[in-house]
Amino acid sequence: MAAEANAYDAWFRAQVQAALEDARTGTSQVQVMQAAQALIDAKRQVEPKS
């Protein structure tokens, strides 16, 4: 069980390091919420009101 924990810890640390080194630009929370709202609004226009 200790070996599994150590393996997971090493994997997790590698994932975090890779994320920290990722040079791609991120998407802001505002952009995500605007896109989500656009999808919701589009869905509401397609579905008939009950």
PDB file of N, CA, C and O in Angstrom:
ATOM      1  N   MET A   1       0.822  -1.188   0.000  1.00  0.00           N
ATOM      2  CA  MET A   1       0.000   0.000   0.000  1.00  0.00           C
ATOM      3  C   MET A   1       0.873   1.263   0.000  1.00  0.00           C
ATOM      4  O   MET A   1       0.511   2.238  -0.632  1.00  0.00           O
ATOM      5  N   ALA A   2       1.995   1.241   0.678  1.00  0.00           N
ATOM      6  CA  ALA A   2       2.890   2.392   0.708  1.00  0.00           C
ATOM      7  C   ALA A   2       3.452   2.676  -0.686  1.00  0.00           C
ATOM      8  O   ALA A   2       3.610   3.835  -1.066  1.00  0.00           O
ATOM      9  N   ALA A   3       3.722   1.606  -1.441  1.00  0.00           N
ATOM     10  CA  ALA A   3       4.244   1.790  -2.797  1.00  0.00           C
ATOM     11  C   ALA A   3       3.212   2.476  -3.681  1.00  0.00           C
ATOM     12  O   ALA A   3       3.554   3.338  -4.500  1.00  0.00           O
ATOM     13  N   GLU A   4       1.934   2.115  -3.521  1.00  0.00           N
ATOM     14  CA  GLU A   4       0.867   2.761  -4.292  1.00  0.00           C
ATOM     15  C   GLU A   4       0.761   4.236  -3.928  1.00  0.00           C
ATOM     16  O   GLU A   4       0.587   5.086  -4.802  1.00  0.00           O
ATOM     17  N   ALA A   5       0.853   4.537  -2.642  1.00  0.00           N
ATOM     18  CA  ALA A   5       0.781   5.925  -2.190  1.00  0.00           C
ATOM     19  C   ALA A   5       1.949   6.729  -2.746  1.00  0.00           C
ATOM     20  O   ALA A   5       1.771   7.869  -3.198  1.00  0.00           O
ATOM     21  N   ASN A   6       3.141   6.158  -2.743  1.00  0.00           N
ATOM     22  CA  ASN A   6       4.312   6.843  -3.276  1.00  0.00           C
ATOM     23  C   ASN A   6       4.184   7.057  -4.782  1.00  0.00           C
ATOM     24  O   ASN A   6       4.556   8.110  -5.301  1.00  0.00           O
ATOM     25  N   ALA A   7       3.672   6.060  -5.474  1.00  0.00           N
ATOM     26  CA  ALA A   7       3.491   6.177  -6.927  1.00  0.00           C
ATOM     27  C   ALA A   7       2.474   7.264  -7.248  1.00  0.00           C
ATOM     28  O   ALA A   7       2.674   8.068  -8.160  1.00  0.00           O
ATOM     29  N   TYR A   8       1.379   7.285  -6.491  1.00  0.00           N
ATOM     30  CA  TYR A   8       0.364   8.320  -6.706  1.00  0.00           C
ATOM     31  C   TYR A   8       0.936   9.697  -6.409  1.00  0.00           C
ATOM     32  O   TYR A   8       0.703  10.649  -7.166  1.00  0.00           O
ATOM     33  N   ASP A   9       1.681   9.814  -5.327  1.00  0.00           N
ATOM     34  CA  ASP A   9       2.278  11.098  -4.963  1.00  0.00           C
ATOM     35  C   ASP A   9       3.209  11.597  -6.071  1.00  0.00           C
ATOM     36  O   ASP A   9       3.157  12.770  -6.453  1.00  0.00           O
ATOM     37  N   ALA A  10       4.021  10.707  -6.610  1.00  0.00           N
ATOM     38  CA  ALA A  10       4.931  11.087  -7.694  1.00  0.00           C
ATOM     39  C   ALA A  10       4.143  11.511  -8.931  1.00  0.00           C
ATOM     40  O   ALA A  10       4.470  12.519  -9.574  1.00  0.00           O
ATOM     41  N   TRP A  11       3.097  10.760  -9.265  1.00  0.00           N
ATOM     42  CA  TRP A  11       2.267  11.101 -10.423  1.00  0.00           C
ATOM     43  C   TRP A  11       1.602  12.465 -10.213  1.00  0.00           C
ATOM     44  O   TRP A  11       1.615  13.314 -11.100  1.00  0.00           O
ATOM     45  N   PHE A  12       1.039  12.678  -9.022  1.00  0.00           N
ATOM     46  CA  PHE A  12       0.346  13.929  -8.721  1.00  0.00           C
ATOM     47  C   PHE A  12       1.296  15.113  -8.812  1.00  0.00           C
ATOM     48  O   PHE A  12       0.977  16.140  -9.409  1.00  0.00           O
ATOM     49  N   ARG A  13       2.464  14.973  -8.239  1.00  0.00           N
ATOM     50  CA  ARG A  13       3.449  16.062  -8.280  1.00  0.00           C
ATOM     51  C   ARG A  13       3.870  16.363  -9.716  1.00  0.00           C
ATOM     52  O   ARG A  13       4.049  17.532 -10.090  1.00  0.00           O
ATOM     53  N   ALA A  14       4.004  15.335 -10.542  1.00  0.00           N
ATOM     54  CA  ALA A  14       4.352  15.541 -11.948  1.00  0.00           C
ATOM     55  C   ALA A  14       3.234  16.282 -12.683  1.00  0.00           C
ATOM     56  O   ALA A  14       3.501  17.156 -13.518  1.00  0.00           O
ATOM     57  N   GLN A  15       1.986  15.954 -12.369  1.00  0.00           N
ATOM     58  CA  GLN A  15       0.856  16.636 -12.998  1.00  0.00           C
ATOM     59  C   GLN A  15       0.818  18.113 -12.607  1.00  0.00           C
ATOM     60  O   GLN A  15       0.572  18.980 -13.448  1.00  0.00           O
ATOM     61  N   VAL A  16       1.048  18.383 -11.337  1.00  0.00           N
ATOM     62  CA  VAL A  16       1.055  19.769 -10.862  1.00  0.00           C
ATOM     63  C   VAL A  16       2.195  20.542 -11.528  1.00  0.00           C
ATOM     64  O   VAL A  16       2.004  21.664 -12.009  1.00  0.00           O
ATOM     65  N   GLN A  17       3.375  19.949 -11.590  1.00  0.00           N
ATOM     66  CA  GLN A  17       4.516  20.621 -12.213  1.00  0.00           C
ATOM     67  C   GLN A  17       4.240  20.896 -13.690  1.00  0.00           C
ATOM     68  O   GLN A  17       4.535  21.978 -14.186  1.00  0.00           O
ATOM     69  N   ALA A  18       3.655  19.943 -14.379  1.00  0.00           N
ATOM     70  CA  ALA A  18       3.327  20.136 -15.795  1.00  0.00           C
ATOM     71  C   ALA A  18       2.333  21.281 -15.962  1.00  0.00           C
ATOM     72  O   ALA A  18       2.458  22.096 -16.880  1.00  0.00           O
ATOM     73  N   ALA A  19       1.364  21.370 -15.071  1.00  0.00           N
ATOM     74  CA  ALA A  19       0.388  22.455 -15.142  1.00  0.00           C
ATOM     75  C   ALA A  19       1.051  23.803 -14.881  1.00  0.00           C
ATOM     76  O   ALA A  19       0.748  24.792 -15.553  1.00  0.00           O
ATOM     77  N   LEU A  20       1.963  23.844 -13.937  1.00  0.00           N
ATOM     78  CA  LEU A  20       2.660  25.099 -13.636  1.00  0.00           C
ATOM     79  C   LEU A  20       3.537  25.551 -14.800  1.00  0.00           C
ATOM     80  O   LEU A  20       3.713  26.752 -15.023  1.00  0.00           O
ATOM     81  N   GLU A  21       4.083  24.605 -15.539  1.00  0.00           N
ATOM     82  CA  GLU A  21       4.970  24.930 -16.651  1.00  0.00           C
ATOM     83  C   GLU A  21       4.234  25.160 -17.964  1.00  0.00           C
ATOM     84  O   GLU A  21       4.846  25.564 -18.951  1.00  0.00           O
ATOM     85  N   ASP A  22       2.942  24.921 -17.998  1.00  0.00           N
ATOM     86  CA  ASP A  22       2.149  25.076 -19.215  1.00  0.00           C
ATOM     87  C   ASP A  22       2.103  26.548 -19.622  1.00  0.00           C
ATOM     88  O   ASP A  22       1.629  27.394 -18.867  1.00  0.00           O
ATOM     89  N   ALA A  23       2.594  26.846 -20.797  1.00  0.00           N
ATOM     90  CA  ALA A  23       2.687  28.233 -21.251  1.00  0.00           C
ATOM     91  C   ALA A  23       1.440  28.699 -22.004  1.00  0.00           C
ATOM     92  O   ALA A  23       1.354  29.870 -22.389  1.00  0.00           O
ATOM     93  N   ARG A  24       0.511  27.802 -22.220  1.00  0.00           N
ATOM     94  CA  ARG A  24      -0.704  28.219 -22.933  1.00  0.00           C
ATOM     95  C   ARG A  24      -1.468  29.241 -22.107  1.00  0.00           C
ATOM     96  O   ARG A  24      -1.446  29.221 -20.882  1.00  0.00           O
ATOM     97  N   THR A  25      -2.173  30.112 -22.806  1.00  0.00           N
ATOM     98  CA  THR A  25      -2.995  31.085 -22.092  1.00  0.00           C
ATOM     99  C   THR A  25      -4.255  30.403 -21.609  1.00  0.00           C
ATOM    100  O   THR A  25      -4.789  29.510 -22.265  1.00  0.00           O
ATOM    101  N   GLY A  26      -4.717  30.810 -20.488  1.00  0.00           N
ATOM    102  CA  GLY A  26      -5.906  30.210 -19.904  1.00  0.00           C
ATOM    103  C   GLY A  26      -7.164  30.926 -20.356  1.00  0.00           C
ATOM    104  O   GLY A  26      -7.132  31.909 -21.104  1.00  0.00           O
ATOM    105  N   THR A  27      -8.274  30.421 -19.904  1.00  0.00           N
ATOM    106  CA  THR A  27      -9.574  31.026 -20.167  1.00  0.00           C
ATOM    107  C   THR A  27     -10.079  31.586 -18.852  1.00  0.00           C
ATOM    108  O   THR A  27     -10.100  30.886 -17.838  1.00  0.00           O
ATOM    109  N   SER A  28     -10.482  32.839 -18.882  1.00  0.00           N
ATOM    110  CA  SER A  28     -10.943  33.463 -17.647  1.00  0.00           C
ATOM    111  C   SER A  28     -12.296  32.902 -17.233  1.00  0.00           C
ATOM    112  O   SER A  28     -13.063  32.379 -18.052  1.00  0.00           O
ATOM    113  N   GLN A  29     -12.605  33.037 -15.973  1.00  0.00           N
ATOM    114  CA  GLN A  29     -13.888  32.578 -15.448  1.00  0.00           C
ATOM    115  C   GLN A  29     -15.020  33.331 -16.124  1.00  0.00           C
ATOM    116  O   GLN A  29     -16.069  32.760 -16.424  1.00  0.00           O
ATOM    117  N   VAL A  30     -14.814  34.594 -16.427  1.00  0.00           N
ATOM    118  CA  VAL A  30     -15.839  35.399 -17.090  1.00  0.00           C
ATOM    119  C   VAL A  30     -16.118  34.841 -18.481  1.00  0.00           C
ATOM    120  O   VAL A  30     -17.282  34.703 -18.889  1.00  0.00           O
ATOM    121  N   GLN A  31     -15.073  34.480 -19.222  1.00  0.00           N
ATOM    122  CA  GLN A  31     -15.265  33.917 -20.557  1.00  0.00           C
ATOM    123  C   GLN A  31     -16.023  32.596 -20.496  1.00  0.00           C
ATOM    124  O   GLN A  31     -16.907  32.342 -21.319  1.00  0.00           O
ATOM    125  N   VAL A  32     -15.686  31.770 -19.549  1.00  0.00           N
ATOM    126  CA  VAL A  32     -16.367  30.478 -19.397  1.00  0.00           C
ATOM    127  C   VAL A  32     -17.840  30.692 -19.078  1.00  0.00           C
ATOM    128  O   VAL A  32     -18.714  30.049 -19.669  1.00  0.00           O
ATOM    129  N   MET A  33     -18.131  31.586 -18.162  1.00  0.00           N
ATOM    130  CA  MET A  33     -19.516  31.832 -17.775  1.00  0.00           C
ATOM    131  C   MET A  33     -20.318  32.449 -18.920  1.00  0.00           C
ATOM    132  O   MET A  33     -21.492  32.124 -19.108  1.00  0.00           O
ATOM    133  N   GLN A  34     -19.695  33.323 -19.708  1.00  0.00           N
ATOM    134  CA  GLN A  34     -20.388  33.902 -20.861  1.00  0.00           C
ATOM    135  C   GLN A  34     -20.711  32.823 -21.898  1.00  0.00           C
ATOM    136  O   GLN A  34     -21.809  32.807 -22.461  1.00  0.00           O
ATOM    137  N   ALA A  35     -19.775  31.928 -22.138  1.00  0.00           N
ATOM    138  CA  ALA A  35     -20.014  30.842 -23.084  1.00  0.00           C
ATOM    139  C   ALA A  35     -21.110  29.914 -22.573  1.00  0.00           C
ATOM    140  O   ALA A  35     -21.980  29.476 -23.345  1.00  0.00           O
ATOM    141  N   ALA A  36     -21.093  29.610 -21.279  1.00  0.00           N
ATOM    142  CA  ALA A  36     -22.126  28.753 -20.695  1.00  0.00           C
ATOM    143  C   ALA A  36     -23.498  29.419 -20.799  1.00  0.00           C
ATOM    144  O   ALA A  36     -24.493  28.770 -21.155  1.00  0.00           O
ATOM    145  N   GLN A  37     -23.557  30.698 -20.531  1.00  0.00           N
ATOM    146  CA  GLN A  37     -24.827  31.415 -20.614  1.00  0.00           C
ATOM    147  C   GLN A  37     -25.331  31.449 -22.056  1.00  0.00           C
ATOM    148  O   GLN A  37     -26.534  31.310 -22.304  1.00  0.00           O
ATOM    149  N   ALA A  38     -24.439  31.604 -23.015  1.00  0.00           N
ATOM    150  CA  ALA A  38     -24.838  31.587 -24.424  1.00  0.00           C
ATOM    151  C   ALA A  38     -25.439  30.234 -24.796  1.00  0.00           C
ATOM    152  O   ALA A  38     -26.437  30.168 -25.526  1.00  0.00           O
ATOM    153  N   LEU A  39     -24.848  29.143 -24.304  1.00  0.00           N
ATOM    154  CA  LEU A  39     -25.399  27.815 -24.566  1.00  0.00           C
ATOM    155  C   LEU A  39     -26.782  27.657 -23.939  1.00  0.00           C
ATOM    156  O   LEU A  39     -27.702  27.119 -24.552  1.00  0.00           O
ATOM    157  N   ILE A  40     -26.935  28.142 -22.720  1.00  0.00           N
ATOM    158  CA  ILE A  40     -28.226  28.074 -22.037  1.00  0.00           C
ATOM    159  C   ILE A  40     -29.272  28.867 -22.809  1.00  0.00           C
ATOM    160  O   ILE A  40     -30.383  28.388 -23.050  1.00  0.00           O
ATOM    161  N   ASP A  41     -28.919  30.085 -23.197  1.00  0.00           N
ATOM    162  CA  ASP A  41     -29.856  30.933 -23.930  1.00  0.00           C
ATOM    163  C   ASP A  41     -30.249  30.299 -25.263  1.00  0.00           C
ATOM    164  O   ASP A  41     -31.420  30.314 -25.649  1.00  0.00           O
ATOM    165  N   ALA A  42     -29.289  29.725 -25.972  1.00  0.00           N
ATOM    166  CA  ALA A  42     -29.581  29.078 -27.255  1.00  0.00           C
ATOM    167  C   ALA A  42     -30.504  27.885 -27.052  1.00  0.00           C
ATOM    168  O   ALA A  42     -31.436  27.664 -27.838  1.00  0.00           O
ATOM    169  N   LYS A  43     -30.282  27.121 -26.008  1.00  0.00           N
ATOM    170  CA  LYS A  43     -31.117  25.959 -25.716  1.00  0.00           C
ATOM    171  C   LYS A  43     -32.538  26.394 -25.391  1.00  0.00           C
ATOM    172  O   LYS A  43     -33.505  25.764 -25.813  1.00  0.00           O
ATOM    173  N   ARG A  44     -32.683  27.463 -24.657  1.00  0.00           N
ATOM    174  CA  ARG A  44     -34.006  27.952 -24.292  1.00  0.00           C
ATOM    175  C   ARG A  44     -34.781  28.415 -25.526  1.00  0.00           C
ATOM    176  O   ARG A  44     -36.009  28.289 -25.574  1.00  0.00           O
ATOM    177  N   GLN A  45     -34.098  28.966 -26.521  1.00  0.00           N
ATOM    178  CA  GLN A  45     -34.766  29.434 -27.723  1.00  0.00           C
ATOM    179  C   GLN A  45     -35.265  28.267 -28.579  1.00  0.00           C
ATOM    180  O   GLN A  45     -36.255  28.389 -29.280  1.00  0.00           O
ATOM    181  N   VAL A  46     -34.569  27.132 -28.503  1.00  0.00           N
ATOM    182  CA  VAL A  46     -34.921  25.976 -29.320  1.00  0.00           C
ATOM    183  C   VAL A  46     -36.070  25.191 -28.693  1.00  0.00           C
ATOM    184  O   VAL A  46     -36.975  24.742 -29.389  1.00  0.00           O
ATOM    185  N   GLU A  47     -36.051  25.013 -27.389  1.00  0.00           N
ATOM    186  CA  GLU A  47     -37.057  24.209 -26.712  1.00  0.00           C
ATOM    187  C   GLU A  47     -38.329  25.024 -26.473  1.00  0.00           C
ATOM    188  O   GLU A  47     -38.262  26.176 -26.056  1.00  0.00           O
ATOM    189  N   PRO A  48     -39.487  24.407 -26.757  1.00  0.00           N
ATOM    190  CA  PRO A  48     -40.746  25.122 -26.456  1.00  0.00           C
ATOM    191  C   PRO A  48     -40.953  25.216 -24.953  1.00  0.00           C
ATOM    192  O   PRO A  48     -40.552  24.337 -24.201  1.00  0.00           O
ATOM    193  N   LYS A  49     -41.570  26.297 -24.533  1.00  0.00           N
ATOM    194  CA  LYS A  49     -41.858  26.473 -23.098  1.00  0.00           C
ATOM    195  C   LYS A  49     -43.001  25.546 -22.710  1.00  0.00           C
ATOM    196  O   LYS A  49     -43.938  25.357 -23.451  1.00  0.00           O
ATOM    197  N   SER A  50     -42.892  24.970 -21.513  1.00  0.00           N
ATOM    198  CA  SER A  50     -43.965  24.079 -21.068  1.00  0.00           C
ATOM    199  C   SER A  50     -44.839  24.740 -20.035  1.00  0.00           C
ATOM    200  O   SER A  50     -44.576  25.692 -19.447  1.00  0.00           O
TER     201      SER A  50
END
